Amino acid sequence: MANDLESLFTNPRTIHVVAEVVHEQWAHWQRYLHGECERLPDGSLIMPADLVARWERQIATPFAELPSREQDSDRELAERYIRALRHIAS
């Protein structure tokens, strides 16, 4: 089984599919982030202070110490990766 997993994880198709999920999540995050910021005439973005404080708290907090709502958000992302790997393995 370990060899099967190693083969799955090193397969170029696996890397491609997981990279697609990574990009999809990054793009989703950036759309959200940009939507929460103030856009200046030069194209720069200003983040609201409350969001900066929240995200800095989340950055500094280990997963196990996050509130369950925030853990659930991370679990949803993990499930997307698992679905992608299942799709490849099938």
mmCIF file of N, CA and C in Angstrom:
data_model
loop_
_atom_site.group_PDB
_atom_site.id
_atom_site.type_symbol
_atom_site.label_atom_id
_atom_site.label_comp_id
_atom_site.label_asym_id
_atom_site.label_seq_id
_atom_site.Cartn_x
_atom_site.Cartn_y
_atom_site.Cartn_z
ATOM 1 N N MET A 1 0.816 -1.192 0.000
ATOM 2 C CA MET A 1 0.000 0.000 0.000
ATOM 3 C C MET A 1 0.861 1.257 0.000
ATOM 4 N N ALA A 2 1.964 1.243 0.733
ATOM 5 C CA ALA A 2 2.845 2.422 0.772
ATOM 6 C C ALA A 2 3.368 2.743 -0.620
ATOM 7 N N ASN A 3 3.707 1.710 -1.385
ATOM 8 C CA ASN A 3 4.185 1.942 -2.755
ATOM 9 C C ASN A 3 3.089 2.532 -3.622
ATOM 10 N N ASP A 4 1.839 2.067 -3.424
ATOM 11 C CA ASP A 4 0.716 2.623 -4.184
ATOM 12 C C ASP A 4 0.533 4.106 -3.877
ATOM 13 N N LEU A 5 0.634 4.443 -2.589
ATOM 14 C CA LEU A 5 0.499 5.852 -2.217
ATOM 15 C C LEU A 5 1.649 6.685 -2.766
ATOM 16 N N GLU A 6 2.849 6.164 -2.677
ATOM 17 C CA GLU A 6 4.004 6.895 -3.206
ATOM 18 C C GLU A 6 3.842 7.118 -4.707
ATOM 19 N N SER A 7 3.364 6.102 -5.392
ATOM 20 C CA SER A 7 3.134 6.221 -6.832
ATOM 21 C C SER A 7 2.061 7.272 -7.118
ATOM 22 N N LEU A 8 1.003 7.267 -6.310
ATOM 23 C CA LEU A 8 -0.063 8.258 -6.479
ATOM 24 C C LEU A 8 0.456 9.669 -6.241
ATOM 25 N N PHE A 9 1.207 9.841 -5.166
ATOM 26 C CA PHE A 9 1.651 11.181 -4.784
ATOM 27 C C PHE A 9 2.742 11.740 -5.698
ATOM 28 N N THR A 10 3.451 10.901 -6.406
ATOM 29 C CA THR A 10 4.506 11.376 -7.305
ATOM 30 C C THR A 10 4.065 11.400 -8.763
ATOM 31 N N ASN A 11 2.850 10.988 -9.018
ATOM 32 C CA ASN A 11 2.311 10.962 -10.374
ATOM 33 C C ASN A 11 2.103 12.401 -10.867
ATOM 34 N N PRO A 12 2.598 12.738 -12.061
ATOM 35 C CA PRO A 12 2.401 14.100 -12.581
ATOM 36 C C PRO A 12 0.928 14.508 -12.654
ATOM 37 N N ARG A 13 0.034 13.564 -12.938
ATOM 38 C CA ARG A 13 -1.399 13.882 -12.985
ATOM 39 C C ARG A 13 -1.891 14.288 -11.600
ATOM 40 N N THR A 14 -1.437 13.604 -10.564
ATOM 41 C CA THR A 14 -1.817 13.958 -9.196
ATOM 42 C C THR A 14 -1.364 15.374 -8.883
ATOM 43 N N ILE A 15 -0.125 15.657 -9.195
ATOM 44 C CA ILE A 15 0.417 16.986 -8.929
ATOM 45 C C ILE A 15 -0.395 18.040 -9.672
ATOM 46 N N HIS A 16 -0.756 17.763 -10.920
ATOM 47 C CA HIS A 16 -1.538 18.708 -11.714
ATOM 48 C C HIS A 16 -2.914 18.946 -11.088
ATOM 49 N N VAL A 17 -3.608 17.884 -10.717
ATOM 50 C CA VAL A 17 -4.952 18.026 -10.157
ATOM 51 C C VAL A 17 -4.914 18.748 -8.817
ATOM 52 N N VAL A 18 -3.950 18.403 -7.966
ATOM 53 C CA VAL A 18 -3.839 19.090 -6.676
ATOM 54 C C VAL A 18 -3.466 20.559 -6.894
ATOM 55 N N ALA A 19 -2.604 20.833 -7.860
ATOM 56 C CA ALA A 19 -2.241 22.223 -8.170
ATOM 57 C C ALA A 19 -3.465 23.009 -8.631
ATOM 58 N N GLU A 20 -4.356 22.370 -9.373
ATOM 59 C CA GLU A 20 -5.593 23.042 -9.781
ATOM 60 C C GLU A 20 -6.431 23.421 -8.557
ATOM 61 N N VAL A 21 -6.529 22.505 -7.585
ATOM 62 C CA VAL A 21 -7.279 22.796 -6.362
ATOM 63 C C VAL A 21 -6.608 23.938 -5.596
ATOM 64 N N VAL A 22 -5.279 23.900 -5.513
ATOM 65 C CA VAL A 22 -4.534 24.964 -4.830
ATOM 66 C C VAL A 22 -4.823 26.312 -5.496
ATOM 67 N N HIS A 23 -4.765 26.346 -6.814
ATOM 68 C CA HIS A 23 -5.009 27.606 -7.522
ATOM 69 C C HIS A 23 -6.451 28.072 -7.326
ATOM 70 N N GLU A 24 -7.397 27.150 -7.415
ATOM 71 C CA GLU A 24 -8.807 27.495 -7.217
ATOM 72 C C GLU A 24 -9.007 28.121 -5.837
ATOM 73 N N GLN A 25 -8.402 27.531 -4.820
ATOM 74 C CA GLN A 25 -8.535 28.068 -3.466
ATOM 75 C C GLN A 25 -7.858 29.423 -3.328
ATOM 76 N N TRP A 26 -6.682 29.561 -3.932
ATOM 77 C CA TRP A 26 -5.974 30.839 -3.885
ATOM 78 C C TRP A 26 -6.797 31.933 -4.566
ATOM 79 N N ALA A 27 -7.340 31.619 -5.753
ATOM 80 C CA ALA A 27 -8.136 32.608 -6.487
ATOM 81 C C ALA A 27 -9.392 32.979 -5.697
ATOM 82 N N HIS A 28 -10.029 31.985 -5.088
ATOM 83 C CA HIS A 28 -11.207 32.245 -4.263
ATOM 84 C C HIS A 28 -10.849 33.190 -3.114
ATOM 85 N N TRP A 29 -9.736 32.917 -2.455
ATOM 86 C CA TRP A 29 -9.283 33.762 -1.343
ATOM 87 C C TRP A 29 -8.985 35.184 -1.828
ATOM 88 N N GLN A 30 -8.308 35.299 -2.947
ATOM 89 C CA GLN A 30 -7.950 36.627 -3.452
ATOM 90 C C GLN A 30 -9.185 37.425 -3.834
ATOM 91 N N ARG A 31 -10.192 36.773 -4.435
ATOM 92 C CA ARG A 31 -11.443 37.481 -4.756
ATOM 93 C C ARG A 31 -12.085 38.010 -3.478
ATOM 94 N N TYR A 32 -12.121 37.152 -2.448
ATOM 95 C CA TYR A 32 -12.687 37.580 -1.169
ATOM 96 C C TYR A 32 -11.872 38.737 -0.589
ATOM 97 N N LEU A 33 -10.560 38.556 -0.516
ATOM 98 C CA LEU A 33 -9.684 39.562 0.068
ATOM 99 C C LEU A 33 -9.825 40.898 -0.645
ATOM 100 N N HIS A 34 -9.744 40.880 -1.960
ATOM 101 C CA HIS A 34 -9.852 42.122 -2.727
ATOM 102 C C HIS A 34 -11.216 42.772 -2.523
ATOM 103 N N GLY A 35 -12.254 41.957 -2.386
ATOM 104 C CA GLY A 35 -13.596 42.483 -2.169
ATOM 105 C C GLY A 35 -13.779 43.149 -0.814
ATOM 106 N N GLU A 36 -12.950 42.778 0.144
ATOM 107 C CA GLU A 36 -13.028 43.357 1.483
ATOM 108 C C GLU A 36 -12.162 44.596 1.628
ATOM 109 N N CYS A 37 -11.307 44.853 0.675
ATOM 110 C CA CYS A 37 -10.364 45.970 0.768
ATOM 111 C C CYS A 37 -10.884 47.200 0.024
ATOM 112 N N GLU A 38 -10.303 48.328 0.358
ATOM 113 C CA GLU A 38 -10.581 49.570 -0.365
ATOM 114 C C GLU A 38 -9.536 49.711 -1.466
ATOM 115 N N ARG A 39 -10.001 49.883 -2.691
ATOM 116 C CA ARG A 39 -9.082 50.053 -3.819
ATOM 117 C C ARG A 39 -8.804 51.532 -4.020
ATOM 118 N N LEU A 40 -7.529 51.875 -4.057
ATOM 119 C CA LEU A 40 -7.110 53.258 -4.291
ATOM 120 C C LEU A 40 -6.987 53.514 -5.791
ATOM 121 N N PRO A 41 -6.973 54.779 -6.205
ATOM 122 C CA PRO A 41 -6.881 55.101 -7.637
ATOM 123 C C PRO A 41 -5.668 54.465 -8.332
ATOM 124 N N ASP A 42 -4.562 54.253 -7.596
ATOM 125 C CA ASP A 42 -3.379 53.658 -8.234
ATOM 126 C C ASP A 42 -3.444 52.127 -8.282
ATOM 127 N N GLY A 43 -4.553 51.548 -7.828
ATOM 128 C CA GLY A 43 -4.711 50.099 -7.844
ATOM 129 C C GLY A 43 -4.327 49.413 -6.543
ATOM 130 N N SER A 44 -3.705 50.143 -5.625
ATOM 131 C CA SER A 44 -3.353 49.573 -4.324
ATOM 132 C C SER A 44 -4.613 49.237 -3.543
ATOM 133 N N LEU A 45 -4.471 48.316 -2.600
ATOM 134 C CA LEU A 45 -5.588 47.930 -1.749
ATOM 135 C C LEU A 45 -5.260 48.253 -0.297
ATOM 136 N N ILE A 46 -6.265 48.724 0.432
ATOM 137 C CA ILE A 46 -6.119 48.960 1.867
ATOM 138 C C ILE A 46 -7.041 47.973 2.577
ATOM 139 N N MET A 47 -6.445 47.188 3.491
ATOM 140 C CA MET A 47 -7.225 46.217 4.255
ATOM 141 C C MET A 47 -7.824 46.880 5.486
ATOM 142 N N PRO A 48 -9.072 46.558 5.799
ATOM 143 C CA PRO A 48 -9.657 47.059 7.039
ATOM 144 C C PRO A 48 -8.902 46.496 8.247
ATOM 145 N N ALA A 49 -8.714 47.339 9.257
ATOM 146 C CA ALA A 49 -7.932 46.949 10.430
ATOM 147 C C ALA A 49 -8.511 45.732 11.147
ATOM 148 N N ASP A 50 -9.840 45.611 11.190
ATOM 149 C CA ASP A 50 -10.432 44.466 11.893
ATOM 150 C C ASP A 50 -10.097 43.149 11.199
ATOM 151 N N LEU A 51 -10.033 43.167 9.870
ATOM 152 C CA LEU A 51 -9.666 41.942 9.155
ATOM 153 C C LEU A 51 -8.188 41.610 9.351
ATOM 154 N N VAL A 52 -7.344 42.626 9.339
ATOM 155 C CA VAL A 52 -5.917 42.402 9.591
ATOM 156 C C VAL A 52 -5.738 41.763 10.963
ATOM 157 N N ALA A 53 -6.420 42.297 11.965
ATOM 158 C CA ALA A 53 -6.310 41.751 13.324
ATOM 159 C C ALA A 53 -6.796 40.309 13.375
ATOM 160 N N ARG A 54 -7.919 40.024 12.720
ATOM 161 C CA ARG A 54 -8.456 38.657 12.720
ATOM 162 C C ARG A 54 -7.498 37.697 12.037
ATOM 163 N N TRP A 55 -6.987 38.084 10.872
ATOM 164 C CA TRP A 55 -6.103 37.188 10.128
ATOM 165 C C TRP A 55 -4.775 37.004 10.839
ATOM 166 N N GLU A 56 -4.273 38.050 11.479
ATOM 167 C CA GLU A 56 -3.029 37.896 12.246
ATOM 168 C C GLU A 56 -3.238 36.947 13.424
ATOM 169 N N ARG A 57 -4.412 37.013 14.051
ATOM 170 C CA ARG A 57 -4.722 36.080 15.135
ATOM 171 C C ARG A 57 -4.761 34.654 14.596
ATOM 172 N N GLN A 58 -5.412 34.472 13.438
ATOM 173 C CA GLN A 58 -5.508 33.135 12.860
ATOM 174 C C GLN A 58 -4.125 32.611 12.462
ATOM 175 N N ILE A 59 -3.294 33.455 11.923
ATOM 176 C CA ILE A 59 -1.937 33.066 11.527
ATOM 177 C C ILE A 59 -1.162 32.571 12.738
ATOM 178 N N ALA A 60 -1.339 33.234 13.866
ATOM 179 C CA ALA A 60 -0.571 32.915 15.072
ATOM 180 C C ALA A 60 -1.166 31.765 15.887
ATOM 181 N N THR A 61 -2.322 31.256 15.470
ATOM 182 C CA THR A 61 -3.012 30.235 16.257
ATOM 183 C C THR A 61 -2.846 28.856 15.619
ATOM 184 N N PRO A 62 -2.351 27.874 16.368
ATOM 185 C CA PRO A 62 -2.292 26.510 15.841
ATOM 186 C C PRO A 62 -3.706 26.010 15.511
ATOM 187 N N PHE A 63 -3.806 25.126 14.543
ATOM 188 C CA PHE A 63 -5.108 24.603 14.112
ATOM 189 C C PHE A 63 -5.924 24.092 15.300
ATOM 190 N N ALA A 64 -5.311 23.324 16.169
ATOM 191 C CA ALA A 64 -6.020 22.706 17.297
ATOM 192 C C ALA A 64 -6.635 23.737 18.243
ATOM 193 N N GLU A 65 -6.128 24.960 18.214
ATOM 194 C CA GLU A 65 -6.635 25.999 19.102
ATOM 195 C C GLU A 65 -7.609 26.962 18.417
ATOM 196 N N LEU A 66 -7.841 26.776 17.142
ATOM 197 C CA LEU A 66 -8.813 27.613 16.438
ATOM 198 C C LEU A 66 -10.224 27.280 16.904
ATOM 199 N N PRO A 67 -11.137 28.245 16.851
ATOM 200 C CA PRO A 67 -12.540 27.927 17.127
ATOM 201 C C PRO A 67 -13.042 26.890 16.115
ATOM 202 N N SER A 68 -14.024 26.098 16.523
ATOM 203 C CA SER A 68 -14.495 25.012 15.650
ATOM 204 C C SER A 68 -14.972 25.526 14.294
ATOM 205 N N ARG A 69 -15.565 26.716 14.241
ATOM 206 C CA ARG A 69 -16.026 27.282 12.958
ATOM 207 C C ARG A 69 -14.852 27.476 12.001
ATOM 208 N N GLU A 70 -13.726 27.965 12.530
ATOM 209 C CA GLU A 70 -12.539 28.170 11.696
ATOM 210 C C GLU A 70 -11.893 26.838 11.330
ATOM 211 N N GLN A 71 -11.908 25.873 12.238
ATOM 212 C CA GLN A 71 -11.408 24.538 11.908
ATOM 213 C C GLN A 71 -12.250 23.926 10.792
ATOM 214 N N ASP A 72 -13.565 24.118 10.860
ATOM 215 C CA ASP A 72 -14.447 23.568 9.825
ATOM 216 C C ASP A 72 -14.105 24.128 8.449
ATOM 217 N N SER A 73 -13.750 25.397 8.390
ATOM 218 C CA SER A 73 -13.364 26.008 7.121
ATOM 219 C C SER A 73 -12.121 25.312 6.548
ATOM 220 N N ASP A 74 -11.149 25.034 7.406
ATOM 221 C CA ASP A 74 -9.941 24.327 6.960
ATOM 222 C C ASP A 74 -10.269 22.886 6.564
ATOM 223 N N ARG A 75 -11.196 22.257 7.291
ATOM 224 C CA ARG A 75 -11.588 20.881 6.948
ATOM 225 C C ARG A 75 -12.261 20.830 5.578
ATOM 226 N N GLU A 76 -13.062 21.856 5.265
ATOM 227 C CA GLU A 76 -13.702 21.902 3.943
ATOM 228 C C GLU A 76 -12.644 21.925 2.847
ATOM 229 N N LEU A 77 -11.596 22.676 3.040
ATOM 230 C CA LEU A 77 -10.510 22.705 2.062
ATOM 231 C C LEU A 77 -9.824 21.345 1.989
ATOM 232 N N ALA A 78 -9.573 20.731 3.129
ATOM 233 C CA ALA A 78 -8.952 19.400 3.148
ATOM 234 C C ALA A 78 -9.817 18.400 2.376
ATOM 235 N N GLU A 79 -11.127 18.495 2.535
ATOM 236 C CA GLU A 79 -12.029 17.596 1.810
ATOM 237 C C GLU A 79 -11.926 17.800 0.301
ATOM 238 N N ARG A 80 -11.695 19.011 -0.154
ATOM 239 C CA ARG A 80 -11.517 19.252 -1.593
ATOM 240 C C ARG A 80 -10.265 18.535 -2.113
ATOM 241 N N TYR A 81 -9.197 18.587 -1.326
ATOM 242 C CA TYR A 81 -7.976 17.878 -1.715
ATOM 243 C C TYR A 81 -8.223 16.373 -1.752
ATOM 244 N N ILE A 82 -8.922 15.863 -0.751
ATOM 245 C CA ILE A 82 -9.192 14.428 -0.698
ATOM 246 C C ILE A 82 -10.066 14.004 -1.873
ATOM 247 N N ARG A 83 -11.084 14.795 -2.218
ATOM 248 C CA ARG A 83 -11.917 14.476 -3.390
ATOM 249 C C ARG A 83 -11.074 14.440 -4.657
ATOM 250 N N ALA A 84 -10.146 15.388 -4.782
ATOM 251 C CA ALA A 84 -9.289 15.411 -5.966
ATOM 252 C C ALA A 84 -8.422 14.159 -6.014
ATOM 253 N N LEU A 85 -7.870 13.760 -4.872
ATOM 254 C CA LEU A 85 -7.024 12.543 -4.837
ATOM 255 C C LEU A 85 -7.855 11.296 -5.108
ATOM 256 N N ARG A 86 -9.070 11.240 -4.592
ATOM 257 C CA ARG A 86 -9.945 10.090 -4.875
ATOM 258 C C ARG A 86 -10.256 10.003 -6.364
ATOM 259 N N HIS A 87 -10.481 11.151 -6.969
ATOM 260 C CA HIS A 87 -10.787 11.191 -8.408
ATOM 261 C C HIS A 87 -9.606 10.622 -9.210
ATOM 262 N N ILE A 88 -8.423 10.976 -8.807
ATOM 263 C CA ILE A 88 -7.230 10.481 -9.496
ATOM 264 C C ILE A 88 -7.073 8.982 -9.283
ATOM 265 N N ALA A 89 -7.314 8.527 -8.071
ATOM 266 C CA ALA A 89 -7.092 7.127 -7.714
ATOM 267 C C ALA A 89 -8.156 6.200 -8.332
ATOM 268 N N SER A 90 -9.292 6.757 -8.726
ATOM 269 C CA SER A 90 -10.353 5.896 -9.256
ATOM 270 C C SER A 90 -10.181 5.580 -10.725
#
